[in-house]
mmCIF file of C-alpha atoms and ligand atoms in Angstrom:
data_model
loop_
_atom_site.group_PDB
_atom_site.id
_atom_site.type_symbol
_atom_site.label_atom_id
_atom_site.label_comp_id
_atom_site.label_asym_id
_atom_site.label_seq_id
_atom_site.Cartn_x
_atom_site.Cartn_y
_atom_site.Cartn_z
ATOM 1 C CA UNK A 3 45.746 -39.021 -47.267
ATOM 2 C CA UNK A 4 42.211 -38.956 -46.113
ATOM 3 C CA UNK A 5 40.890 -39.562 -43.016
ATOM 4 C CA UNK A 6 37.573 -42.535 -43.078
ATOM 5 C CA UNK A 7 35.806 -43.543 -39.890
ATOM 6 C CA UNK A 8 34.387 -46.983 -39.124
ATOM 7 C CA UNK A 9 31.072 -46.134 -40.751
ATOM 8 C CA UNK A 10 33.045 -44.654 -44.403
ATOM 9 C CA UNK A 11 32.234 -41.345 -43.713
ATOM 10 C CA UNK A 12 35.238 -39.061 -45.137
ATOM 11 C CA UNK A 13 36.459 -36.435 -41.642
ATOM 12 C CA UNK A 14 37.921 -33.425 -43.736
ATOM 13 C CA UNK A 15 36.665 -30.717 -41.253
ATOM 14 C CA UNK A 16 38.367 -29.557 -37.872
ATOM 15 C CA UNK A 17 36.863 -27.498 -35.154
ATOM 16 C CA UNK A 18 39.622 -25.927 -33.411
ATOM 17 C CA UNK A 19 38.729 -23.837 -30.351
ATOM 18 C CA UNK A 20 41.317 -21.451 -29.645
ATOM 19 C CA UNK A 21 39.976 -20.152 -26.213
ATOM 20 C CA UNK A 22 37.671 -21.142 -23.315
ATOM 21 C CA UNK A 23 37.019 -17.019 -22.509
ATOM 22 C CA UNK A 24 33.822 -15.121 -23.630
ATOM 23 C CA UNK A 25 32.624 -11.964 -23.686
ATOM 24 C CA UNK A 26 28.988 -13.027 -23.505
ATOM 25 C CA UNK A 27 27.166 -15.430 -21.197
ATOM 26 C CA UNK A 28 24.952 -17.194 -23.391
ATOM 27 C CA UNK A 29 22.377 -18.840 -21.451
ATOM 28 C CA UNK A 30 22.494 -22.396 -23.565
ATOM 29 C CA UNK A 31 26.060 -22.472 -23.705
ATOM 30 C CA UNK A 32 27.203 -21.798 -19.918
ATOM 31 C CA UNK A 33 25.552 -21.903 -16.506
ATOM 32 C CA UNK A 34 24.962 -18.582 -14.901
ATOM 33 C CA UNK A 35 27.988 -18.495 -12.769
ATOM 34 C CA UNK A 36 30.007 -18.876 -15.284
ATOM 35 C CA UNK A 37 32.327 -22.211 -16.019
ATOM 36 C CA UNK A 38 35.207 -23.613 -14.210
ATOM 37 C CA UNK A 39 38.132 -21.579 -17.062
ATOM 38 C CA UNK A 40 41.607 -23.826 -18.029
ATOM 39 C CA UNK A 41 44.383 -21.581 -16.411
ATOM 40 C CA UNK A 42 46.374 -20.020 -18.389
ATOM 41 C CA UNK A 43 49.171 -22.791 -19.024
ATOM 42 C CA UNK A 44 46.320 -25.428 -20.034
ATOM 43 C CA UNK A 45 45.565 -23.522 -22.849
ATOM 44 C CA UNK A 46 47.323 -24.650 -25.681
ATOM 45 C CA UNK A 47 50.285 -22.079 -27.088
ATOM 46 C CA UNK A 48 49.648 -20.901 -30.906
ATOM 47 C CA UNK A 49 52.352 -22.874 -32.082
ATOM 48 C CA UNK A 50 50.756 -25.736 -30.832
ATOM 49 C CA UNK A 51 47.609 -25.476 -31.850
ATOM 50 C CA UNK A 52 49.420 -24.927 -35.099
ATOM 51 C CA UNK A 53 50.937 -28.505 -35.324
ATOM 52 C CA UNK A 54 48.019 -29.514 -34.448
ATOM 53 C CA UNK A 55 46.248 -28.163 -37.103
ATOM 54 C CA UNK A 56 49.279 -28.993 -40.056
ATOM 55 C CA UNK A 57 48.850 -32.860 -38.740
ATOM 56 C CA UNK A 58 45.369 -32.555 -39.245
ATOM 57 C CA UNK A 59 45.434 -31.294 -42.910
ATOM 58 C CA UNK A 60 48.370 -33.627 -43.218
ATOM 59 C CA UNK A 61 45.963 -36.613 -43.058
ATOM 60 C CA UNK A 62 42.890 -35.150 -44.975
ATOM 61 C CA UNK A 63 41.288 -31.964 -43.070
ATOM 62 C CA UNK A 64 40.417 -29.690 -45.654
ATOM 63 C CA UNK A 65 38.479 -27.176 -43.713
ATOM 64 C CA UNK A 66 39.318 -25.941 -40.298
ATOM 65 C CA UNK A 67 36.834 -24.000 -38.180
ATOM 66 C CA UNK A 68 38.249 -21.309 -35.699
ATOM 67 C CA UNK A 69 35.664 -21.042 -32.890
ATOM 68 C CA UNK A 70 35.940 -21.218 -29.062
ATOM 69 C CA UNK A 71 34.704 -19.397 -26.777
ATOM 70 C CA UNK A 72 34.819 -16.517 -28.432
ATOM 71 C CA UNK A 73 38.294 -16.667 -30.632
ATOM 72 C CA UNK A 74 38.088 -12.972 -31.294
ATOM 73 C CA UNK A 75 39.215 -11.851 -27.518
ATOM 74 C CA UNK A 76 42.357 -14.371 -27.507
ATOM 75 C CA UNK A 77 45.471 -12.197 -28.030
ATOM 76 C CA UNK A 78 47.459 -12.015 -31.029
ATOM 77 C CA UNK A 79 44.546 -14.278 -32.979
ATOM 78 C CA UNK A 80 44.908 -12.218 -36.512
ATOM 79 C CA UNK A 81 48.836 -13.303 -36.376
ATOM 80 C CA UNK A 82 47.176 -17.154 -35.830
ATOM 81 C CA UNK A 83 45.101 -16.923 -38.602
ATOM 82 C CA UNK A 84 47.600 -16.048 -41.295
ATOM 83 C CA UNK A 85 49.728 -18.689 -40.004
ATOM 84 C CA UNK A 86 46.635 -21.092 -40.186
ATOM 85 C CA UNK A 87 45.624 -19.847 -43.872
ATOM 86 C CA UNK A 88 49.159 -20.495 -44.873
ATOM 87 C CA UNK A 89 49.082 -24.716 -44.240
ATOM 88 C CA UNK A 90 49.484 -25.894 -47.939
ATOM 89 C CA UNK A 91 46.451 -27.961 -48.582
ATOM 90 C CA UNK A 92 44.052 -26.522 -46.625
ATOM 91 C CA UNK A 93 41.396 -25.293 -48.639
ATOM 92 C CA UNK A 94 38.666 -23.680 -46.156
ATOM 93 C CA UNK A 95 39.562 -21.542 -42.865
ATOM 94 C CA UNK A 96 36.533 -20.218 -41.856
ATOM 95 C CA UNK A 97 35.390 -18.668 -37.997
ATOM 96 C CA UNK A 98 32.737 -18.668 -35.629
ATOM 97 C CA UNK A 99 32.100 -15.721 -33.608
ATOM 98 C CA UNK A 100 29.463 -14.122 -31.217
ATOM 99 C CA UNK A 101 30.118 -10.628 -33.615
ATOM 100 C CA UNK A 102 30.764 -8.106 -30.783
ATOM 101 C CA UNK A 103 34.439 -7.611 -32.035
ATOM 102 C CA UNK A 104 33.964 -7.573 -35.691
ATOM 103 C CA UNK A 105 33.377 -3.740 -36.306
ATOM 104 C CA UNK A 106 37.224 -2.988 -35.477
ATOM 105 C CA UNK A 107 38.484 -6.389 -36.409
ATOM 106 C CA UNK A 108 36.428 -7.834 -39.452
ATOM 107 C CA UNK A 109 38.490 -5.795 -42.244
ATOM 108 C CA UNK A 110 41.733 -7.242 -40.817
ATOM 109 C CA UNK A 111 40.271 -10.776 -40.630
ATOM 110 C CA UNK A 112 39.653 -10.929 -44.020
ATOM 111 C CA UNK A 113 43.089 -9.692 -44.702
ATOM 112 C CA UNK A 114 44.739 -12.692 -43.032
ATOM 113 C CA UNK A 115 42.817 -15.167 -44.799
ATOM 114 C CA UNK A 116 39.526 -16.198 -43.462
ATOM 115 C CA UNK A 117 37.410 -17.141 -45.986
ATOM 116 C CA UNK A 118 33.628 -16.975 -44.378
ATOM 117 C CA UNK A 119 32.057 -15.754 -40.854
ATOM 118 C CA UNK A 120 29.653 -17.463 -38.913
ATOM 119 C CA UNK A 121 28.130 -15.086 -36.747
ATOM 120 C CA UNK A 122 25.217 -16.258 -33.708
ATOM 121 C CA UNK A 123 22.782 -14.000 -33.380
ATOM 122 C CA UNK A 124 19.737 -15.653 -31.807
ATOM 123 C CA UNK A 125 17.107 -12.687 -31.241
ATOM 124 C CA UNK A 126 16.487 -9.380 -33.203
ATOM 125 C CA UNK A 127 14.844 -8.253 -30.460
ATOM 126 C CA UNK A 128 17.214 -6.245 -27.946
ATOM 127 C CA UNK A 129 15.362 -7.008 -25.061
ATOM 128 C CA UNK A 130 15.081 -11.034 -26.206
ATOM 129 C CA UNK A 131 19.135 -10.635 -27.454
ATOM 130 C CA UNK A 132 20.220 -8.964 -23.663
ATOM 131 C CA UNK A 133 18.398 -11.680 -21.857
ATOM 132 C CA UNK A 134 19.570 -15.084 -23.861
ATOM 133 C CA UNK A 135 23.371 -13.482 -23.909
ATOM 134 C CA UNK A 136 22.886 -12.404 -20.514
ATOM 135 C CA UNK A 137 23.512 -8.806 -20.907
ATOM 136 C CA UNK A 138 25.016 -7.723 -24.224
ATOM 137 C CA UNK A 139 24.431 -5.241 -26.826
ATOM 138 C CA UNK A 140 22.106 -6.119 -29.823
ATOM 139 C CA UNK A 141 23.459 -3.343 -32.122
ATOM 140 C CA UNK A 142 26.816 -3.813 -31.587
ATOM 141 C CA UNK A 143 26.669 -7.329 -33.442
ATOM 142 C CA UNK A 144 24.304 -6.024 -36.140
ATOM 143 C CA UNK A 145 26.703 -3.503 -36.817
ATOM 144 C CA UNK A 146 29.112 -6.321 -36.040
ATOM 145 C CA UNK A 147 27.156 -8.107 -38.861
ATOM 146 C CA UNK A 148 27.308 -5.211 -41.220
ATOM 147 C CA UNK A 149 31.132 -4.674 -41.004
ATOM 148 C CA UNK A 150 31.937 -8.242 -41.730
ATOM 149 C CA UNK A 151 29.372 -7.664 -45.410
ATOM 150 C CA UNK A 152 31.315 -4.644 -45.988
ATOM 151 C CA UNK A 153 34.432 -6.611 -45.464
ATOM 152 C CA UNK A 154 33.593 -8.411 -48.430
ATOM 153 C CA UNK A 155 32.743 -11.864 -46.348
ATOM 154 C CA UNK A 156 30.229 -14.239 -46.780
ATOM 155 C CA UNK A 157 28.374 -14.119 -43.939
ATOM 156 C CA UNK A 158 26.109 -16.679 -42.382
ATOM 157 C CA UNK A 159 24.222 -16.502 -39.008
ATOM 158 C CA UNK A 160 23.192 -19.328 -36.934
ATOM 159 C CA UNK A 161 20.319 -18.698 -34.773
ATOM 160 C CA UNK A 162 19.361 -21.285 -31.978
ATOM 161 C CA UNK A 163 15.676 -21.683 -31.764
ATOM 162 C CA UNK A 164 14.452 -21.883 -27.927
ATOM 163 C CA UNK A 165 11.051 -22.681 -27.740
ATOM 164 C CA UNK A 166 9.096 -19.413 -25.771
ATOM 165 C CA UNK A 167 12.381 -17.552 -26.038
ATOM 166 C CA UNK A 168 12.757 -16.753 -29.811
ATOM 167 C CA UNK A 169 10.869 -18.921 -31.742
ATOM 168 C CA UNK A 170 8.124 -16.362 -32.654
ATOM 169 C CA UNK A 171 11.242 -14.771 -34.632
ATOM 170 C CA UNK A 172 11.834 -17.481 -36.832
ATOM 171 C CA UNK A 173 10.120 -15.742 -40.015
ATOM 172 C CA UNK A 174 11.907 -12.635 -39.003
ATOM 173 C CA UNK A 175 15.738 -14.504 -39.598
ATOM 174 C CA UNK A 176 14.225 -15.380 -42.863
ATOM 175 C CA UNK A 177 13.290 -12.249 -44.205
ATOM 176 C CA UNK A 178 16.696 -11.462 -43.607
ATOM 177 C CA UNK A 179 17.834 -13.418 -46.569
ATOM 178 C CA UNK A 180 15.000 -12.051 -49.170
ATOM 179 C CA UNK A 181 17.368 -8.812 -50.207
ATOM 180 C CA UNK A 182 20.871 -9.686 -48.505
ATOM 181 C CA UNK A 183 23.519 -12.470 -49.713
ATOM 182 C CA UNK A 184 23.400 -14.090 -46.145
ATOM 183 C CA UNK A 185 22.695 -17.533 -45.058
ATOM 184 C CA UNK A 186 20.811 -17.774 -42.131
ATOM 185 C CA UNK A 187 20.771 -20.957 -40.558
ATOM 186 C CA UNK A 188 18.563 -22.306 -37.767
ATOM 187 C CA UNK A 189 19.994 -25.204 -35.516
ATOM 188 C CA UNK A 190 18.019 -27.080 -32.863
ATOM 189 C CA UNK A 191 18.672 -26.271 -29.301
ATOM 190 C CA UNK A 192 21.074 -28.946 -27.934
ATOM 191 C CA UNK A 193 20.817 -30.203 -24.723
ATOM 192 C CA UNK A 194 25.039 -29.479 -23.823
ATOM 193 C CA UNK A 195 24.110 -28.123 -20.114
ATOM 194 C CA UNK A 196 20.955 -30.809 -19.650
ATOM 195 C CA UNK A 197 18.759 -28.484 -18.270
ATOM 196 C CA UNK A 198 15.020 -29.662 -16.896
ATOM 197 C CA UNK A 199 13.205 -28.314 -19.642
ATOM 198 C CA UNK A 200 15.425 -29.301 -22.524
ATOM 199 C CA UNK A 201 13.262 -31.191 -24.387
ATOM 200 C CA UNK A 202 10.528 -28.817 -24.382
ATOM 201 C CA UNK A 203 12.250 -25.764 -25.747
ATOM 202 C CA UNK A 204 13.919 -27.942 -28.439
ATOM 203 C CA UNK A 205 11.420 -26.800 -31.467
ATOM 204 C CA UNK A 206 12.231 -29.524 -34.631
ATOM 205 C CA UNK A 207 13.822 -28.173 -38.286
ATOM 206 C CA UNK A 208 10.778 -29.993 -39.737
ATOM 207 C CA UNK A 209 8.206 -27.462 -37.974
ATOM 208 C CA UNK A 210 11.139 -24.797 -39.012
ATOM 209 C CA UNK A 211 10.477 -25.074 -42.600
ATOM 210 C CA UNK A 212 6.847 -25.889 -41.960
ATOM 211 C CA UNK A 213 6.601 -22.942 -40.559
ATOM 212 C CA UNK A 214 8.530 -20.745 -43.404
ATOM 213 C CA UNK A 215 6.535 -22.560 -45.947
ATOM 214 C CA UNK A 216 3.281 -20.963 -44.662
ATOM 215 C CA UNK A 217 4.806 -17.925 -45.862
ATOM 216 C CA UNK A 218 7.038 -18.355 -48.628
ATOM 217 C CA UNK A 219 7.363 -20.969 -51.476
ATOM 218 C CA UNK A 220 11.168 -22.397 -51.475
ATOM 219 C CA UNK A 221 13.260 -24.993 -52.875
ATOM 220 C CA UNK A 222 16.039 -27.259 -51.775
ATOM 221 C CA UNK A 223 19.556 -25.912 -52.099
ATOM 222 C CA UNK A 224 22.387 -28.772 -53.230
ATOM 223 C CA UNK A 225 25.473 -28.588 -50.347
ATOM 224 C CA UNK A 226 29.059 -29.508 -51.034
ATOM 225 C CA UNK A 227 31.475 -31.924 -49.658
ATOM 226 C CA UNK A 228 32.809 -29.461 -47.207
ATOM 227 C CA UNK A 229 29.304 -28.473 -45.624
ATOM 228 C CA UNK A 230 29.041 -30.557 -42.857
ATOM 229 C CA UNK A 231 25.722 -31.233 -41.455
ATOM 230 C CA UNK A 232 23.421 -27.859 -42.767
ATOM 231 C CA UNK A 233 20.098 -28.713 -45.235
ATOM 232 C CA UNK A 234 19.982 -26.073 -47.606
ATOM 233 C CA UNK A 235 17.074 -23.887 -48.698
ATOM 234 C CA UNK A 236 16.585 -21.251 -50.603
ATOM 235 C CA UNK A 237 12.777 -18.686 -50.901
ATOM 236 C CA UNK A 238 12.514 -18.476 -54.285
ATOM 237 C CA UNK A 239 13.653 -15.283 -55.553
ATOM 238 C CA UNK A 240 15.565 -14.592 -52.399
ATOM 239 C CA UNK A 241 19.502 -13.236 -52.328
ATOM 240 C CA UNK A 242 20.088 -15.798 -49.222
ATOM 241 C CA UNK A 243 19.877 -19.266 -48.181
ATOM 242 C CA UNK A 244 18.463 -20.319 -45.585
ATOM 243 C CA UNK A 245 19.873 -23.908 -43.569
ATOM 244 C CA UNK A 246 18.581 -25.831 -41.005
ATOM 245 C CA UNK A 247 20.778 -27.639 -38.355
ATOM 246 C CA UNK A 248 18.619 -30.552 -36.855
ATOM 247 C CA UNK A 249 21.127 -31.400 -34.146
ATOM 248 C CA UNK A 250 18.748 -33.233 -32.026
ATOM 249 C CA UNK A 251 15.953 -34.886 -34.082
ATOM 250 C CA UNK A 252 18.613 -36.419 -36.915
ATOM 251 C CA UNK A 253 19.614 -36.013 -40.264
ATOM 252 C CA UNK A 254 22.831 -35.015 -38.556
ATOM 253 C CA UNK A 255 25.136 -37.796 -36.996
ATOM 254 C CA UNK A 256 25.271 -39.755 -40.715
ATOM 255 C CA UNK A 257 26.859 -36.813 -42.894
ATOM 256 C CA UNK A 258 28.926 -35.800 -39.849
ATOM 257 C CA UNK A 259 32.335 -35.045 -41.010
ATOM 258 C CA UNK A 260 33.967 -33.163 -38.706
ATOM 259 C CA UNK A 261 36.481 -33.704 -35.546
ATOM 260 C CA UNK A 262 37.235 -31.023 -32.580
ATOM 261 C CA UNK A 263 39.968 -29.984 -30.791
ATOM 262 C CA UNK A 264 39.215 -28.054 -27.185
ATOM 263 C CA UNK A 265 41.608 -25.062 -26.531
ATOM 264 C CA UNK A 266 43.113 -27.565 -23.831
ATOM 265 C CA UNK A 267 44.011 -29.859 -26.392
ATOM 266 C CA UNK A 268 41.362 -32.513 -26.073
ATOM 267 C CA UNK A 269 40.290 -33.942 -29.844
ATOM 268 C CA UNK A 270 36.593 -35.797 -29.468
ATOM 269 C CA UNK A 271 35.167 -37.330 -31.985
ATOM 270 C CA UNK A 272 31.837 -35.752 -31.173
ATOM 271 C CA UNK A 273 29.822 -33.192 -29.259
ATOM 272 C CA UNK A 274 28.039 -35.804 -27.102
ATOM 273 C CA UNK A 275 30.042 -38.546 -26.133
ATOM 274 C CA UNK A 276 32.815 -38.075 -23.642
ATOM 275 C CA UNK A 277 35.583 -40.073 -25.279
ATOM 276 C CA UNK A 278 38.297 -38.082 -27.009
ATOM 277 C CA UNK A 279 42.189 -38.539 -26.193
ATOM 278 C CA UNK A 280 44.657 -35.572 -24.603
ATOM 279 C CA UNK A 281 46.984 -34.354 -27.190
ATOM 280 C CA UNK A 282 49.046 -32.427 -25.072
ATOM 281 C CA UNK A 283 51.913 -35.317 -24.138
ATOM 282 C CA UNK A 284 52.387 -35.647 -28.298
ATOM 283 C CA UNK A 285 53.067 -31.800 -28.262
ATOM 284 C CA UNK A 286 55.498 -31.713 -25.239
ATOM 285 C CA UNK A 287 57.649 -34.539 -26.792
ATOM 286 C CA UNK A 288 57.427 -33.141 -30.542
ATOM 287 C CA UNK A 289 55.849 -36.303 -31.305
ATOM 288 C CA UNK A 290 54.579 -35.686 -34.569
ATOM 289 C CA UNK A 291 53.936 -39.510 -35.697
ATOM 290 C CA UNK A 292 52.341 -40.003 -32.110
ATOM 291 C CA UNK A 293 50.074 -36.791 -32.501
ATOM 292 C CA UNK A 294 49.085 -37.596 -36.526
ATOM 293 C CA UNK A 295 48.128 -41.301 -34.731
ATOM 294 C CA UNK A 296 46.038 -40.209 -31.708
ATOM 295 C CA UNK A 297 43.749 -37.659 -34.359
ATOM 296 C CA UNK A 298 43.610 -40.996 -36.458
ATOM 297 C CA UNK A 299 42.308 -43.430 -33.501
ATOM 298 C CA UNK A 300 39.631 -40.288 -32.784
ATOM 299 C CA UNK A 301 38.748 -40.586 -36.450
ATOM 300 C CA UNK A 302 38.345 -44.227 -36.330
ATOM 301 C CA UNK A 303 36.436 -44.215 -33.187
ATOM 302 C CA UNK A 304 33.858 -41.864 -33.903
ATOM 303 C CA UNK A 305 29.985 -43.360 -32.927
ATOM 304 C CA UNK A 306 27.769 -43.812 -35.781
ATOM 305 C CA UNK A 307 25.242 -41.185 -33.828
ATOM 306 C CA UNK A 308 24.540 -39.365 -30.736
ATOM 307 C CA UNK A 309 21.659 -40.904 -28.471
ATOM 308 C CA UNK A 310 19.787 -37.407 -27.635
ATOM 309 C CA UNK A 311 16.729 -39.013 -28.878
ATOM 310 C CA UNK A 312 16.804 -41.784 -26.774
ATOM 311 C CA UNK A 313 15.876 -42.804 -23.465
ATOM 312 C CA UNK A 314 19.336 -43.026 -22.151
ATOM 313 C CA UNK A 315 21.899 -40.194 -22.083
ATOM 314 C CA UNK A 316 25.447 -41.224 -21.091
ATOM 315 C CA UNK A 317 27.399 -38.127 -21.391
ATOM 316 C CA UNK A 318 28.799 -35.500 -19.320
ATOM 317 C CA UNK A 319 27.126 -32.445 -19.385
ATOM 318 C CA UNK A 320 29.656 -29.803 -21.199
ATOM 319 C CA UNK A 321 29.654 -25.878 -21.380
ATOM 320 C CA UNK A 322 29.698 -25.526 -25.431
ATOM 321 C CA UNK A 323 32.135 -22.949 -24.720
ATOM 322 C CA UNK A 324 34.509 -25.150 -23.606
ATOM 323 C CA UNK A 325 34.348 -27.095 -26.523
ATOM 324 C CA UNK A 326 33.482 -24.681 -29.150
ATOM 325 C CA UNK A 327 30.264 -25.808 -30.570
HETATM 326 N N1 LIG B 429 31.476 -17.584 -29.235
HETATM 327 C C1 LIG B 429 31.297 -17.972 -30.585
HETATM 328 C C2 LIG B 429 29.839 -17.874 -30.987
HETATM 329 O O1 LIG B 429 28.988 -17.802 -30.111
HETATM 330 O O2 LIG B 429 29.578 -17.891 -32.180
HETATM 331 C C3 LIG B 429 31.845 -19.332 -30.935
HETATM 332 C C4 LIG B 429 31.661 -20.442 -29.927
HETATM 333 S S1 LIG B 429 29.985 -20.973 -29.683
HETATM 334 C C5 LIG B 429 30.180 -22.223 -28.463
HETATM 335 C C6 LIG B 429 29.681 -21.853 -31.196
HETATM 336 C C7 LIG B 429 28.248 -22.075 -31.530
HETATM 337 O O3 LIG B 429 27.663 -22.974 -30.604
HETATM 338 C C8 LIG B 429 27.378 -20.827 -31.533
HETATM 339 O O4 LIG B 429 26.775 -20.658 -32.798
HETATM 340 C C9 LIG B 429 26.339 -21.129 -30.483
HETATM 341 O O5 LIG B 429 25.089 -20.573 -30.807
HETATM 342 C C10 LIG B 429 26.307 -22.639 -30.497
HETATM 343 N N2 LIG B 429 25.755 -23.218 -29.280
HETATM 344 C C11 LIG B 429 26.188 -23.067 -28.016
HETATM 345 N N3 LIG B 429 25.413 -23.752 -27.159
HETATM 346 C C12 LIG B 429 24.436 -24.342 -27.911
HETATM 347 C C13 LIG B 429 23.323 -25.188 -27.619
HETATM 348 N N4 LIG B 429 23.028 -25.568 -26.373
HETATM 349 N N5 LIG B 429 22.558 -25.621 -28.655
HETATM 350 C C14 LIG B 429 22.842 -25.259 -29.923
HETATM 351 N N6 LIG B 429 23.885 -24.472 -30.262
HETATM 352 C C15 LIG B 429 24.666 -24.017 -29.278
HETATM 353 FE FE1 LIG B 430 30.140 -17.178 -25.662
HETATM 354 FE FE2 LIG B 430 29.522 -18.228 -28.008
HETATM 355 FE FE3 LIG B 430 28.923 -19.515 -25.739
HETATM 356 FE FE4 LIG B 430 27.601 -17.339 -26.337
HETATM 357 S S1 LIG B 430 27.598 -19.222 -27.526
HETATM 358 S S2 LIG B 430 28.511 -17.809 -24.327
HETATM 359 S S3 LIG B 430 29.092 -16.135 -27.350
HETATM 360 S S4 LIG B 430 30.937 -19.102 -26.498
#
């Protein structure tokens, strides 16, 4: 079974956030104060979040994405994963994380069947780091970073480029992947909380790898199926890739291939448009027909693009958190 949307593009990836909680307060991703958390008995039990995932690889997800908030402080998440790694026909599990819990858990993670990290680290600066997370420590990730290597995972970091906040590191996240098997990949500052200055701070992937290719000579890196929306990159002679995530200025929307599913149990079809459908009443009822239908309608309904570029924008403004990126 595969899943197809309107426009033929083949969905076989599934963001699946686990939690709304974080220990960080990333200053892209949620307002100061904090965001407005799902009690308790919104949040969707493992089990369901389970059947939610087996319908989805039921009808052509091959690769599911574990992110959240941050999925590493939900209890009992290792015992999750090797249920999640265990769906027969799944071929990728993979997990995004901010890194502060991966020098005690990153050994055990790979044990239960994660397959690759993605780790967001936006500043190697500590004083830069503390004030875009609002606060947290800049060597427990990198040692965060170092574990999840040692644990014998591929590891890739995305880095967020804020213009006047980090930018002047971009070269710096490159040289990272001269000598080390990392990816680093730089994704364009999305506009998820709408603040004033969005579009100001938003710096392109085009002056990205203009900006790399002052320094170093590189070539273009092919991607497979399962990729989703990365351009690949590689400075010649380097261990690492490099990718660029142009979220905002295209070259994004008509590869998409991916579908998410909140931690309240809310599948959207994408980041920036508010419709989506509430799987929850499929769950209570042990609907499993109804639930395999409503992620195929979501499938099917998917826009050809987001409007960022445009004049108009007609969605709600979101706390990435809550959705998971
Ligand atoms: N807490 C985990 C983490 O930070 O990796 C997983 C959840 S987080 C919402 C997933 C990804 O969304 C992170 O890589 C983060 O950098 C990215 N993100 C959050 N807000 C963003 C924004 N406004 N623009 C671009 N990326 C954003
Ligand atoms: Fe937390 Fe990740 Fe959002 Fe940062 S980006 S506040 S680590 S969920």
């Amino acid at each position: 079974m595969e899943f197809t949307d309107s426009y033929g593009r083949n969905i076989n990836y599934l963001r699946l956030s686990v939690t709304d909680r974080c220990n960080m307060r990333c200053v892209y991703c949620m307002p100061a104060e904090g965001v407005q958390l799902c009690s308790h008995n919104d949040v969707l039990s493992y089990e369901e979040l389970l059947q939610i995932a087996r319908a989805a690889v039921a009808n052509g997800i091959e690769k599911i994405r574990v992110t959240g908030g941050e999925p590493l402080v939900r209890k009992g998440i290792i015992y999750f994963l090797q249920q999640l790694a265990a769906i027969s026909g799944l071929k990728q599990l993979v997990l995004t994380t901010n890194g502060l819990a991966l020098p005690e858990m990153a050994a055990e993670l790979r044990r239960a069947g994660v397959q690759r990290l993605n780790i967001s680290l936006d500043s190697l600066q500590p004083d830069t780091f503390a004030a875009i997370t609002r606060g947290a420590d800049l060597k427990r990730v990198l040692a965060g970073i170092q574990a999840a290597e040692q644990a014998g995972f591929p590891v890739k970091i995305n880095m967020v480029v804020m213009r006047g906040i980090n930018d002047t590191e971009i070269l710096d996240f490159a040289a990272l992947t001269l000598e080390r098997q990392i990816t680093v990949r730089f994704i364009e500052y999305m506009p998820s909380l709408r603040s004033e200055d969005w579009q100001s701070r938003v710096v392109s992937g085009e002056s990205i790898l203009e900006q790399i290719g002052q320094r170093y000579s590189f070539t273009t890196e092919g991607r497979d199926g399962l990729a989703g929306p990365a351009r690949g990159f590689r400075i010649n002679g380097a261990a690492g890739q490099i990718g660029i995530i142009t979220a905002v200025s295209g070259h994004f929307c008509e590869d998409c291939n991916r579908i998410r599913v909140t931690s309240s149990g809310r599948v959207r079809g994408c980041l920036f448009s508010d419709d989506g459908l509430d799987l929850k009443p499929y769950l209570a009822s042990g609907d499993q027909d109804g639930l395999e239908a409503a992620l195929r309608r979501v499938v099917a309904c998917k826009p050809r693009q987001h409007e960022l570029a445009g004049e108009e924008q007609n969605y709600s403004t979101f706390a990435m958190a809550a959705i998971g990126g």
